[in-house]
Amino acid sequence: MSDRDDIIKVLYECDRESYETDGMKIAEQWIDCLFHVDEVRAWIEHGVTDPQEAYDKRLNQEDMPSYYHDDE
């Protein structure tokens, strides 16, 4: 399976609204922002469903999901 397919599956499981709105386009946005499927799941579970917002937060290392912290 490709990253896009994996991300679409995560959208289906964790962010049904985005999946139903335009899953393919949103999956491509996550990929464009250089997110791996596990990161996408972590951000969505953290409450951030916008790929650009997650990218900006990751870039600034602010309000990061526990996925990025080894000690949690």
mmCIF file with all atom_site columns, C-alpha atoms in Angstrom:
data_model
loop_
_atom_site.group_PDB
_atom_site.id
_atom_site.type_symbol
_atom_site.label_atom_id
_atom_site.label_alt_id
_atom_site.label_comp_id
_atom_site.label_asym_id
_atom_site.label_entity_id
_atom_site.label_seq_id
_atom_site.pdbx_PDB_ins_code
_atom_site.Cartn_x
_atom_site.Cartn_y
_atom_site.Cartn_z
_atom_site.occupancy
_atom_site.B_iso_or_equiv
_atom_site.pdbx_formal_charge
_atom_site.auth_seq_id
_atom_site.auth_comp_id
_atom_site.auth_asym_id
_atom_site.auth_atom_id
_atom_site.pdbx_PDB_model_num
ATOM 1  C CA . MET A 1 1  ? 0.000   0.000  0.000  1.00 0.00 ? 1  MET A CA 1
ATOM 2  C CA . SER A 1 2  ? 1.180   3.515  -0.728 1.00 0.00 ? 2  SER A CA 1
ATOM 3  C CA . ASP A 1 3  ? 1.514   6.274  1.857  1.00 0.00 ? 3  ASP A CA 1
ATOM 4  C CA . ARG A 1 4  ? -1.545  7.929  0.348  1.00 0.00 ? 4  ARG A CA 1
ATOM 5  C CA . ASP A 1 5  ? -3.613  4.763  0.783  1.00 0.00 ? 5  ASP A CA 1
ATOM 6  C CA . ASP A 1 6  ? -2.405  4.399  4.369  1.00 0.00 ? 6  ASP A CA 1
ATOM 7  C CA . ILE A 1 7  ? -3.229  8.032  5.130  1.00 0.00 ? 7  ILE A CA 1
ATOM 8  C CA . ILE A 1 8  ? -6.686  7.674  3.578  1.00 0.00 ? 8  ILE A CA 1
ATOM 9  C CA . LYS A 1 9  ? -7.251  4.690  5.883  1.00 0.00 ? 9  LYS A CA 1
ATOM 10 C CA . VAL A 1 10 ? -6.216  6.823  8.895  1.00 0.00 ? 10 VAL A CA 1
ATOM 11 C CA . LEU A 1 11 ? -8.595  9.588  7.766  1.00 0.00 ? 11 LEU A CA 1
ATOM 12 C CA . TYR A 1 12 ? -11.375 7.007  7.509  1.00 0.00 ? 12 TYR A CA 1
ATOM 13 C CA . GLU A 1 13 ? -10.639 5.697  11.003 1.00 0.00 ? 13 GLU A CA 1
ATOM 14 C CA . CYS A 1 14 ? -9.792  8.932  12.855 1.00 0.00 ? 14 CYS A CA 1
ATOM 15 C CA . ASP A 1 15 ? -11.143 11.908 10.902 1.00 0.00 ? 15 ASP A CA 1
ATOM 16 C CA . ARG A 1 16 ? -14.286 10.727 9.153  1.00 0.00 ? 16 ARG A CA 1
ATOM 17 C CA . GLU A 1 17 ? -15.422 14.274 8.339  1.00 0.00 ? 17 GLU A CA 1
ATOM 18 C CA . SER A 1 18 ? -12.266 15.023 6.320  1.00 0.00 ? 18 SER A CA 1
ATOM 19 C CA . TYR A 1 19 ? -12.423 11.595 4.705  1.00 0.00 ? 19 TYR A CA 1
ATOM 20 C CA . GLU A 1 20 ? -16.006 12.123 3.571  1.00 0.00 ? 20 GLU A CA 1
ATOM 21 C CA . THR A 1 21 ? -15.394 15.704 2.443  1.00 0.00 ? 21 THR A CA 1
ATOM 22 C CA . ASP A 1 22 ? -12.381 15.116 0.220  1.00 0.00 ? 22 ASP A CA 1
ATOM 23 C CA . GLY A 1 23 ? -10.216 12.274 1.516  1.00 0.00 ? 23 GLY A CA 1
ATOM 24 C CA . MET A 1 24 ? -7.953  11.998 -1.522 1.00 0.00 ? 24 MET A CA 1
ATOM 25 C CA . LYS A 1 25 ? -7.121  15.719 -1.602 1.00 0.00 ? 25 LYS A CA 1
ATOM 26 C CA . ILE A 1 26 ? -6.497  15.897 2.168  1.00 0.00 ? 26 ILE A CA 1
ATOM 27 C CA . ALA A 1 27 ? -4.282  12.797 2.057  1.00 0.00 ? 27 ALA A CA 1
ATOM 28 C CA . GLU A 1 28 ? -2.220  14.490 -0.663 1.00 0.00 ? 28 GLU A CA 1
ATOM 29 C CA . GLN A 1 29 ? -1.907  17.603 1.536  1.00 0.00 ? 29 GLN A CA 1
ATOM 30 C CA . TRP A 1 30 ? -0.534  15.483 4.398  1.00 0.00 ? 30 TRP A CA 1
ATOM 31 C CA . ILE A 1 31 ? 1.976   13.907 1.989  1.00 0.00 ? 31 ILE A CA 1
ATOM 32 C CA . ASP A 1 32 ? 2.923   17.332 0.565  1.00 0.00 ? 32 ASP A CA 1
ATOM 33 C CA . CYS A 1 33 ? 3.740   18.453 4.120  1.00 0.00 ? 33 CYS A CA 1
ATOM 34 C CA . LEU A 1 34 ? 6.072   15.416 4.398  1.00 0.00 ? 34 LEU A CA 1
ATOM 35 C CA . PHE A 1 35 ? 4.114   13.523 7.029  1.00 0.00 ? 35 PHE A CA 1
ATOM 36 C CA . HIS A 1 36 ? 4.397   9.774  7.460  1.00 0.00 ? 36 HIS A CA 1
ATOM 37 C CA . VAL A 1 37 ? 1.194   7.849  8.174  1.00 0.00 ? 37 VAL A CA 1
ATOM 38 C CA . ASP A 1 38 ? 2.062   7.389  11.873 1.00 0.00 ? 38 ASP A CA 1
ATOM 39 C CA . GLU A 1 39 ? 2.553   11.140 12.211 1.00 0.00 ? 39 GLU A CA 1
ATOM 40 C CA . VAL A 1 40 ? -0.805  11.792 10.559 1.00 0.00 ? 40 VAL A CA 1
ATOM 41 C CA . ARG A 1 41 ? -2.530  9.481  13.033 1.00 0.00 ? 41 ARG A CA 1
ATOM 42 C CA . ALA A 1 42 ? -0.721  11.155 15.965 1.00 0.00 ? 42 ALA A CA 1
ATOM 43 C CA . TRP A 1 43 ? -1.687  14.658 14.858 1.00 0.00 ? 43 TRP A CA 1
ATOM 44 C CA . ILE A 1 44 ? -5.329  13.741 14.213 1.00 0.00 ? 44 ILE A CA 1
ATOM 45 C CA . GLU A 1 45 ? -5.584  11.996 17.583 1.00 0.00 ? 45 GLU A CA 1
ATOM 46 C CA . HIS A 1 46 ? -3.978  15.126 19.074 1.00 0.00 ? 46 HIS A CA 1
ATOM 47 C CA . GLY A 1 47 ? -6.870  17.147 17.613 1.00 0.00 ? 47 GLY A CA 1
ATOM 48 C CA . VAL A 1 48 ? -5.101  18.743 14.640 1.00 0.00 ? 48 VAL A CA 1
ATOM 49 C CA . THR A 1 49 ? -6.782  17.755 11.384 1.00 0.00 ? 49 THR A CA 1
ATOM 50 C CA . ASP A 1 50 ? -5.382  20.477 9.112  1.00 0.00 ? 50 ASP A CA 1
ATOM 51 C CA . PRO A 1 51 ? -2.121  19.346 7.461  1.00 0.00 ? 51 PRO A CA 1
ATOM 52 C CA . GLN A 1 52 ? -0.748  22.896 7.158  1.00 0.00 ? 52 GLN A CA 1
ATOM 53 C CA . GLU A 1 53 ? -1.447  23.645 10.825 1.00 0.00 ? 53 GLU A CA 1
ATOM 54 C CA . ALA A 1 54 ? 0.290   20.414 11.851 1.00 0.00 ? 54 ALA A CA 1
ATOM 55 C CA . TYR A 1 55 ? 3.234   21.259 9.603  1.00 0.00 ? 55 TYR A CA 1
ATOM 56 C CA . ASP A 1 56 ? 3.578   24.726 11.140 1.00 0.00 ? 56 ASP A CA 1
ATOM 57 C CA . LYS A 1 57 ? 3.378   23.314 14.668 1.00 0.00 ? 57 LYS A CA 1
ATOM 58 C CA . ARG A 1 58 ? 5.973   20.656 13.858 1.00 0.00 ? 58 ARG A CA 1
ATOM 59 C CA . LEU A 1 59 ? 8.254   23.276 12.305 1.00 0.00 ? 59 LEU A CA 1
ATOM 60 C CA . ASN A 1 60 ? 7.969   25.488 15.399 1.00 0.00 ? 60 ASN A CA 1
ATOM 61 C CA . GLN A 1 61 ? 7.955   22.468 17.745 1.00 0.00 ? 61 GLN A CA 1
ATOM 62 C CA . GLU A 1 62 ? 4.862   23.757 19.530 1.00 0.00 ? 62 GLU A CA 1
ATOM 63 C CA . ASP A 1 63 ? 1.977   21.727 20.933 1.00 0.00 ? 63 ASP A CA 1
ATOM 64 C CA . MET A 1 64 ? 3.414   18.473 19.590 1.00 0.00 ? 64 MET A CA 1
ATOM 65 C CA . PRO A 1 65 ? 1.648   15.124 20.023 1.00 0.00 ? 65 PRO A CA 1
ATOM 66 C CA . SER A 1 66 ? 3.327   12.576 22.254 1.00 0.00 ? 66 SER A CA 1
ATOM 67 C CA . TYR A 1 67 ? 4.430   10.713 19.100 1.00 0.00 ? 67 TYR A CA 1
ATOM 68 C CA . TYR A 1 68 ? 7.457   13.033 19.007 1.00 0.00 ? 68 TYR A CA 1
ATOM 69 C CA . HIS A 1 69 ? 8.408   12.595 22.666 1.00 0.00 ? 69 HIS A CA 1
ATOM 70 C CA . ASP A 1 70 ? 10.334  9.506  23.733 1.00 0.00 ? 70 ASP A CA 1
ATOM 71 C CA . ASP A 1 71 ? 9.632   10.006 27.439 1.00 0.00 ? 71 ASP A CA 1
ATOM 72 C CA . GLU A 1 72 ? 5.848   9.793  27.221 1.00 0.00 ? 72 GLU A CA 1
#
